[in-house]
mmCIF file of C-alpha atoms and ligand atoms in Angstrom:
data_model
loop_
_atom_site.group_PDB
_atom_site.id
_atom_site.type_symbol
_atom_site.label_atom_id
_atom_site.label_comp_id
_atom_site.label_asym_id
_atom_site.label_seq_id
_atom_site.Cartn_x
_atom_site.Cartn_y
_atom_site.Cartn_z
ATOM 1 C CA MET A 1496 -12.989 9.951 1.655
ATOM 2 C CA ASN A 1497 -13.853 8.747 -1.845
ATOM 3 C CA ILE A 1498 -15.338 5.237 -1.957
ATOM 4 C CA GLU A 1499 -15.819 3.190 -5.123
ATOM 5 C CA ILE A 1500 -17.406 -0.253 -5.010
ATOM 6 C CA PHE A 1501 -16.985 -2.761 -7.861
ATOM 7 C CA ASN A 1502 -18.817 -5.960 -8.760
ATOM 8 C CA THR A 1503 -15.742 -7.545 -10.319
ATOM 9 C CA LEU A 1504 -11.986 -7.372 -9.766
ATOM 10 C CA SER A 1505 -11.496 -6.508 -13.434
ATOM 11 C CA ASP A 1506 -13.763 -3.450 -13.081
ATOM 12 C CA LEU A 1507 -11.843 -2.451 -9.948
ATOM 13 C CA ASN A 1508 -8.468 -2.942 -11.640
ATOM 14 C CA ARG A 1509 -9.551 -0.939 -14.689
ATOM 15 C CA SER A 1510 -10.879 1.946 -12.616
ATOM 16 C CA PHE A 1511 -7.841 2.005 -10.354
ATOM 17 C CA THR A 1512 -5.584 2.066 -13.418
ATOM 18 C CA ASP A 1513 -7.504 4.995 -14.942
ATOM 19 C CA TRP A 1514 -7.115 6.824 -11.619
ATOM 20 C CA LEU A 1515 -3.357 6.062 -11.571
ATOM 21 C CA LYS A 1516 -2.939 7.327 -15.153
ATOM 22 C CA GLU A 1517 -4.577 10.632 -14.211
ATOM 23 C CA ILE A 1518 -2.163 11.084 -11.298
ATOM 24 C CA MET A 1519 0.784 10.150 -13.527
ATOM 25 C CA GLU A 1520 -0.092 12.878 -16.048
ATOM 26 C CA GLU A 1521 0.556 15.492 -13.340
ATOM 27 C CA LYS A 1522 4.289 14.800 -12.931
ATOM 28 C CA GLU A 1523 7.509 13.812 -14.695
ATOM 29 C CA THR A 1524 8.290 11.203 -12.045
ATOM 30 C CA VAL A 1525 5.774 9.536 -9.714
ATOM 31 C CA THR A 1526 6.691 7.913 -6.416
ATOM 32 C CA ILE A 1527 4.499 4.997 -5.359
ATOM 33 C CA ALA A 1528 4.589 2.889 -2.202
ATOM 34 C CA LEU A 1529 3.075 -0.486 -3.065
ATOM 35 C CA SER A 1530 1.067 -2.633 -0.685
ATOM 36 C CA GLY A 1531 1.869 -6.286 -0.194
ATOM 37 C CA GLY A 1532 -0.075 -9.397 0.713
ATOM 38 C CA SER A 1533 -2.333 -11.112 -1.827
ATOM 39 C CA THR A 1534 -4.806 -8.380 -2.833
ATOM 40 C CA PRO A 1535 -2.479 -6.508 -5.226
ATOM 41 C CA LYS A 1536 -1.710 -9.699 -7.218
ATOM 42 C CA SER A 1537 -4.873 -9.306 -9.318
ATOM 43 C CA LEU A 1538 -4.038 -5.662 -10.074
ATOM 44 C CA PHE A 1539 -0.404 -6.452 -10.922
ATOM 45 C CA ASP A 1540 -1.485 -9.329 -13.178
ATOM 46 C CA TYR A 1541 -3.832 -6.882 -14.936
ATOM 47 C CA TRP A 1542 -1.070 -4.313 -15.362
ATOM 48 C CA ALA A 1543 1.181 -7.064 -16.801
ATOM 49 C CA THR A 1544 -1.338 -7.569 -19.638
ATOM 50 C CA LEU A 1545 -1.812 -3.884 -20.575
ATOM 51 C CA PRO A 1546 -0.867 -2.832 -24.104
ATOM 52 C CA GLU A 1547 2.718 -1.544 -24.321
ATOM 53 C CA GLY A 1548 2.847 2.180 -23.525
ATOM 54 C CA GLU A 1549 -0.509 2.398 -21.731
ATOM 55 C CA ILE A 1550 1.446 3.091 -18.550
ATOM 56 C CA ASP A 1551 4.856 4.770 -18.780
ATOM 57 C CA TRP A 1552 6.551 2.493 -16.253
ATOM 58 C CA LYS A 1553 9.816 4.422 -16.532
ATOM 59 C CA LYS A 1554 8.144 7.406 -14.850
ATOM 60 C CA ILE A 1555 7.536 5.471 -11.645
ATOM 61 C CA LYS A 1556 9.802 5.086 -8.616
ATOM 62 C CA PHE A 1557 8.652 2.014 -6.680
ATOM 63 C CA PHE A 1558 8.738 1.738 -2.906
ATOM 64 C CA TRP A 1559 6.837 -0.408 -0.420
ATOM 65 C CA GLY A 1560 4.610 0.399 2.534
ATOM 66 C CA ASP A 1561 5.969 -2.604 4.364
ATOM 67 C CA GLU A 1562 7.969 -5.770 3.928
ATOM 68 C CA ARG A 1563 8.342 -9.043 5.686
ATOM 69 C CA CYS A 1564 11.810 -9.573 7.215
ATOM 70 C CA VAL A 1565 12.697 -12.420 4.873
ATOM 71 C CA PRO A 1566 15.031 -12.645 1.850
ATOM 72 C CA PRO A 1567 13.712 -11.231 -1.464
ATOM 73 C CA THR A 1568 13.504 -14.784 -2.811
ATOM 74 C CA ASP A 1569 11.247 -15.960 0.034
ATOM 75 C CA GLU A 1570 7.620 -16.776 -0.845
ATOM 76 C CA GLU A 1571 6.548 -14.382 1.928
ATOM 77 C CA SER A 1572 8.415 -11.435 0.341
ATOM 78 C CA ASN A 1573 6.259 -8.570 -0.950
ATOM 79 C CA TYR A 1574 9.093 -7.687 -3.317
ATOM 80 C CA ARG A 1575 9.142 -11.244 -4.732
ATOM 81 C CA MET A 1576 5.342 -11.140 -5.208
ATOM 82 C CA THR A 1577 5.648 -7.814 -7.071
ATOM 83 C CA LYS A 1578 8.505 -9.126 -9.231
ATOM 84 C CA GLU A 1579 6.629 -12.311 -10.128
ATOM 85 C CA HIS A 1580 3.330 -10.553 -10.908
ATOM 86 C CA LEU A 1581 4.548 -7.248 -12.348
ATOM 87 C CA PHE A 1582 8.255 -6.422 -12.726
ATOM 88 C CA ASP A 1583 8.978 -9.554 -14.766
ATOM 89 C CA PHE A 1584 6.442 -8.365 -17.375
ATOM 90 C CA VAL A 1585 6.737 -4.581 -17.692
ATOM 91 C CA PRO A 1586 9.742 -2.326 -18.497
ATOM 92 C CA VAL A 1587 10.367 -0.767 -15.100
ATOM 93 C CA THR A 1588 13.711 0.936 -14.505
ATOM 94 C CA GLN A 1589 15.699 -1.245 -12.103
ATOM 95 C CA ALA A 1590 17.301 1.853 -10.527
ATOM 96 C CA ASN A 1591 13.780 3.032 -9.658
ATOM 97 C CA ILE A 1592 13.032 -0.009 -7.496
ATOM 98 C CA PHE A 1593 13.681 0.823 -3.841
ATOM 99 C CA ARG A 1594 12.877 -2.409 -2.042
ATOM 100 C CA ILE A 1595 12.913 -2.805 1.710
ATOM 101 C CA MET A 1596 15.756 -5.289 2.261
ATOM 102 C CA GLY A 1597 14.013 -7.985 4.262
ATOM 103 C CA GLU A 1598 17.253 -9.938 4.501
ATOM 104 C CA ASN A 1599 18.791 -7.212 6.683
ATOM 105 C CA GLU A 1600 18.585 -6.951 10.455
ATOM 106 C CA PRO A 1601 15.085 -5.417 10.991
ATOM 107 C CA VAL A 1602 15.983 -2.446 13.208
ATOM 108 C CA GLU A 1603 18.927 -1.483 10.992
ATOM 109 C CA GLU A 1604 16.759 -1.842 7.848
ATOM 110 C CA ALA A 1605 14.026 0.371 9.296
ATOM 111 C CA ILE A 1606 16.687 3.057 9.834
ATOM 112 C CA ARG A 1607 18.204 2.531 6.375
ATOM 113 C CA TYR A 1608 14.843 2.642 4.589
ATOM 114 C CA GLY A 1609 13.754 5.671 6.571
ATOM 115 C CA GLU A 1610 16.883 7.457 5.295
ATOM 116 C CA ILE A 1611 16.146 6.329 1.715
ATOM 117 C CA LEU A 1612 12.697 7.932 1.994
ATOM 118 C CA GLN A 1613 14.214 11.119 3.425
ATOM 119 C CA ASN A 1614 16.656 11.296 0.473
ATOM 120 C CA GLU A 1615 14.426 10.168 -2.403
ATOM 121 C CA LEU A 1616 11.047 11.762 -1.720
ATOM 122 C CA GLU A 1617 9.669 15.267 -1.712
ATOM 123 C CA LYS A 1618 9.103 16.549 1.809
ATOM 124 C CA VAL A 1619 6.020 18.085 3.418
ATOM 125 C CA LYS A 1620 6.921 19.850 6.673
ATOM 126 C CA GLY A 1621 10.109 17.759 6.733
ATOM 127 C CA THR A 1622 8.298 14.415 6.301
ATOM 128 C CA PRO A 1623 8.816 12.297 3.158
ATOM 129 C CA SER A 1624 5.721 12.526 0.965
ATOM 130 C CA PHE A 1625 4.776 9.916 -1.651
ATOM 131 C CA ASP A 1626 2.725 10.847 -4.669
ATOM 132 C CA ILE A 1627 0.736 7.663 -4.067
ATOM 133 C CA ILE A 1628 0.593 5.156 -1.233
ATOM 134 C CA MET A 1629 -1.329 1.963 -1.980
ATOM 135 C CA LEU A 1630 -2.572 0.235 1.163
ATOM 136 C CA GLY A 1631 -4.265 -3.036 1.918
ATOM 137 C CA MET A 1632 -6.153 -3.863 5.084
ATOM 138 C CA GLY A 1633 -6.024 -7.018 7.143
ATOM 139 C CA ASP A 1634 -9.243 -8.544 8.507
ATOM 140 C CA ASP A 1635 -8.084 -7.298 11.916
ATOM 141 C CA GLY A 1636 -7.933 -3.706 10.689
ATOM 142 C CA HIS A 1637 -4.156 -3.495 10.313
ATOM 143 C CA THR A 1638 -2.592 -1.628 7.421
ATOM 144 C CA ALA A 1639 0.962 -1.691 6.135
ATOM 145 C CA SER A 1640 2.413 -3.683 9.041
ATOM 146 C CA ILE A 1641 0.981 -1.645 11.872
ATOM 147 C CA PHE A 1642 -1.200 -4.079 13.835
ATOM 148 C CA PRO A 1643 -3.929 -3.097 16.324
ATOM 149 C CA TYR A 1644 -1.996 -4.436 19.323
ATOM 150 C CA GLU A 1645 1.004 -2.280 18.317
ATOM 151 C CA MET A 1646 -0.989 0.880 17.511
ATOM 152 C CA ILE A 1647 1.712 2.918 19.275
ATOM 153 C CA LEU A 1648 3.970 2.299 16.274
ATOM 154 C CA TRP A 1649 1.570 4.337 14.144
ATOM 155 C CA ASP A 1650 2.488 7.450 16.116
ATOM 156 C CA SER A 1651 6.255 6.899 15.964
ATOM 157 C CA ALA A 1652 8.320 9.986 15.094
ATOM 158 C CA LYS A 1653 10.348 7.769 12.737
ATOM 159 C CA ASN A 1654 9.680 7.193 9.035
ATOM 160 C CA CYS A 1655 9.878 3.413 9.425
ATOM 161 C CA VAL A 1656 9.569 1.004 12.348
ATOM 162 C CA THR A 1657 9.900 -2.706 12.970
ATOM 163 C CA ALA A 1658 6.701 -4.580 13.825
ATOM 164 C CA THR A 1659 5.803 -8.148 14.767
ATOM 165 C CA HIS A 1660 2.923 -10.087 13.247
ATOM 166 C CA PRO A 1661 0.592 -11.022 16.138
ATOM 167 C CA GLN A 1662 -0.010 -14.607 15.053
ATOM 168 C CA SER A 1663 3.152 -15.668 13.269
ATOM 169 C CA GLY A 1664 5.662 -13.552 15.186
ATOM 170 C CA GLN A 1665 7.160 -12.628 11.827
ATOM 171 C CA LYS A 1666 9.203 -9.434 11.940
ATOM 172 C CA ARG A 1667 8.188 -6.670 9.541
ATOM 173 C CA VAL A 1668 9.497 -3.259 8.490
ATOM 174 C CA SER A 1669 6.669 -0.738 8.041
ATOM 175 C CA LEU A 1670 6.048 2.882 7.210
ATOM 176 C CA THR A 1671 4.578 4.858 10.086
ATOM 177 C CA GLY A 1672 1.426 6.978 10.217
ATOM 178 C CA LYS A 1673 3.505 10.124 9.865
ATOM 179 C CA VAL A 1674 4.698 9.105 6.392
ATOM 180 C CA ILE A 1675 1.419 7.485 5.302
ATOM 181 C CA ASN A 1676 -0.600 10.608 6.171
ATOM 182 C CA SER A 1677 1.954 12.851 4.484
ATOM 183 C CA SER A 1678 1.205 11.318 1.067
ATOM 184 C CA ARG A 1679 -0.363 13.362 -1.726
ATOM 185 C CA ASN A 1680 -2.751 10.482 -2.479
ATOM 186 C CA VAL A 1681 -3.618 7.448 -0.358
ATOM 187 C CA VAL A 1682 -5.547 4.588 -1.892
ATOM 188 C CA PHE A 1683 -6.915 1.500 -0.171
ATOM 189 C CA LEU A 1684 -7.325 -1.615 -2.271
ATOM 190 C CA VAL A 1685 -9.534 -3.967 -0.232
ATOM 191 C CA THR A 1686 -11.327 -7.052 -1.527
ATOM 192 C CA GLY A 1687 -12.955 -10.134 -0.080
ATOM 193 C CA SER A 1688 -15.787 -10.840 2.350
ATOM 194 C CA ASN A 1689 -13.398 -11.319 5.275
ATOM 195 C CA LYS A 1690 -12.729 -7.554 5.199
ATOM 196 C CA ALA A 1691 -16.428 -6.524 5.176
ATOM 197 C CA GLU A 1692 -16.822 -6.061 8.938
ATOM 198 C CA LYS A 1693 -13.853 -3.719 9.321
ATOM 199 C CA VAL A 1694 -14.691 -1.828 6.112
ATOM 200 C CA LYS A 1695 -18.135 -1.097 7.546
ATOM 201 C CA GLU A 1696 -16.753 -0.042 10.953
ATOM 202 C CA ILE A 1697 -14.059 2.195 9.482
ATOM 203 C CA ILE A 1698 -16.125 3.878 6.791
ATOM 204 C CA SER A 1699 -19.282 4.340 8.863
ATOM 205 C CA ASP A 1700 -17.536 5.704 11.974
ATOM 206 C CA PRO A 1701 -13.865 6.534 11.275
ATOM 207 C CA ASP A 1702 -13.304 8.384 14.561
ATOM 208 C CA LEU A 1703 -14.533 5.481 16.714
ATOM 209 C CA ALA A 1704 -12.677 2.976 14.512
ATOM 210 C CA ALA A 1705 -9.486 5.039 14.800
ATOM 211 C CA LYS A 1706 -9.341 4.087 18.476
ATOM 212 C CA LYS A 1707 -9.026 0.404 17.513
ATOM 213 C CA TYR A 1708 -7.716 -0.031 13.982
ATOM 214 C CA PRO A 1709 -4.583 1.375 12.306
ATOM 215 C CA ALA A 1710 -6.420 1.377 8.954
ATOM 216 C CA ALA A 1711 -8.818 3.946 10.417
ATOM 217 C CA ARG A 1712 -5.886 6.190 11.342
ATOM 218 C CA VAL A 1713 -5.194 6.697 7.628
ATOM 219 C CA GLN A 1714 -6.406 10.298 7.286
ATOM 220 C CA PRO A 1715 -3.966 11.997 4.893
ATOM 221 C CA ASP A 1716 -3.304 15.707 5.503
ATOM 222 C CA SER A 1717 -3.892 16.195 1.766
ATOM 223 C CA GLY A 1718 -7.457 14.922 2.170
ATOM 224 C CA SER A 1719 -6.918 12.609 -0.816
ATOM 225 C CA LEU A 1720 -8.136 9.223 0.499
ATOM 226 C CA HIS A 1721 -9.662 6.742 -1.942
ATOM 227 C CA TRP A 1722 -11.150 3.310 -1.245
ATOM 228 C CA PHE A 1723 -11.333 0.879 -4.154
ATOM 229 C CA ILE A 1724 -13.307 -2.062 -2.788
ATOM 230 C CA ASP A 1725 -15.148 -4.999 -4.280
ATOM 231 C CA ASP A 1726 -18.768 -5.810 -3.489
ATOM 232 C CA LYS A 1727 -17.727 -8.612 -1.128
ATOM 233 C CA ALA A 1728 -15.686 -6.285 1.077
ATOM 234 C CA ALA A 1729 -18.475 -3.676 0.817
ATOM 235 C CA HIS A 1730 -21.244 -6.144 1.660
ATOM 236 C CA GLN A 1731 -21.975 -4.812 5.161
ATOM 237 C CA LEU A 1732 -21.864 -1.212 3.900
ATOM 238 C CA THR A 1733 -24.513 -1.764 1.299
ATOM 239 C CA SER A 1734 -26.740 -4.456 2.848
ATOM 240 C CA ARG A 1735 -29.766 -3.453 4.916
ATOM 241 C CA SER A 1736 -28.854 -5.791 7.789
HETATM 242 C C1 6PG B 3171 1.430 -7.234 3.947
HETATM 243 C C2 6PG B 3171 0.606 -6.048 3.548
HETATM 244 C C3 6PG B 3171 -0.565 -5.948 4.473
HETATM 245 C C4 6PG B 3171 -1.716 -6.366 3.612
HETATM 246 C C5 6PG B 3171 -2.900 -6.777 4.429
HETATM 247 C C6 6PG B 3171 -3.960 -7.402 3.523
HETATM 248 O O1 6PG B 3171 2.656 -7.148 3.916
HETATM 249 O O2 6PG B 3171 0.787 -8.269 4.200
HETATM 250 O O3 6PG B 3171 1.209 -4.954 3.254
HETATM 251 O O4 6PG B 3171 -0.833 -4.700 5.027
HETATM 252 O O5 6PG B 3171 -2.068 -5.294 2.741
HETATM 253 O O6 6PG B 3171 -2.465 -7.727 5.373
HETATM 254 O O7 6PG B 3171 -3.389 -8.572 3.015
HETATM 255 P P1 6PG B 3171 -4.162 -9.438 1.888
HETATM 256 O O8 6PG B 3171 -4.161 -8.585 0.651
HETATM 257 O O9 6PG B 3171 -3.309 -10.666 1.733
HETATM 258 O O10 6PG B 3171 -5.548 -9.686 2.416
#
């Protein structure tokens, strides 16, 4: 588990981008599952301002770790957020965007997307394997859309499942632990003081935390697990209290 703590979002975004560029040099095409929510907005906005050619966007196939079951035009859509903060500004190849179709019936979409992953990705022991999975973490310790009260979904034999947000009841489609832990590289992007408690619990005692929080179950078989966190989210890790 590689942990990097940053005083500013711009330092975090720069370092993450340098890390991404190193991974991208290894392959002709790179498959990335993006995280949703609000944290990636800062990174996507940074990528949107990079000099032309700094990242070869045409090398990347874009997927998502989860999606809200809403239309792609809905303000809750992770795809819409990515389009508004990134795709509208950089020359991605439209055919390389594999969005989870939130407008579809959730159970059917989980099956459809699971088949997309099976067809589009390299396999490790029969399981689709991303080059990179970007993950966020909720202040309850969820990741992708696997919530603590539905931890059983993490262990599903499927590639994708449907989940339900505990507060809003919103339906989600999410990757499962099987696919997440099959990735060549897994990277958490976690910022903000509201995440500090869970960051401390998960990083200081991952095995105990794994009993409670899906984010602690992220233990890729490849061993390549990176945390890019800001000083606010790392506050309880670094403070003496
Ligand atoms: C989503 C995300 C989810 C997110 C965390 C953190 O669809 O919401 O994929 O897993 O990463 O909830 O969200 P914030 O970045 O908004 O804190």
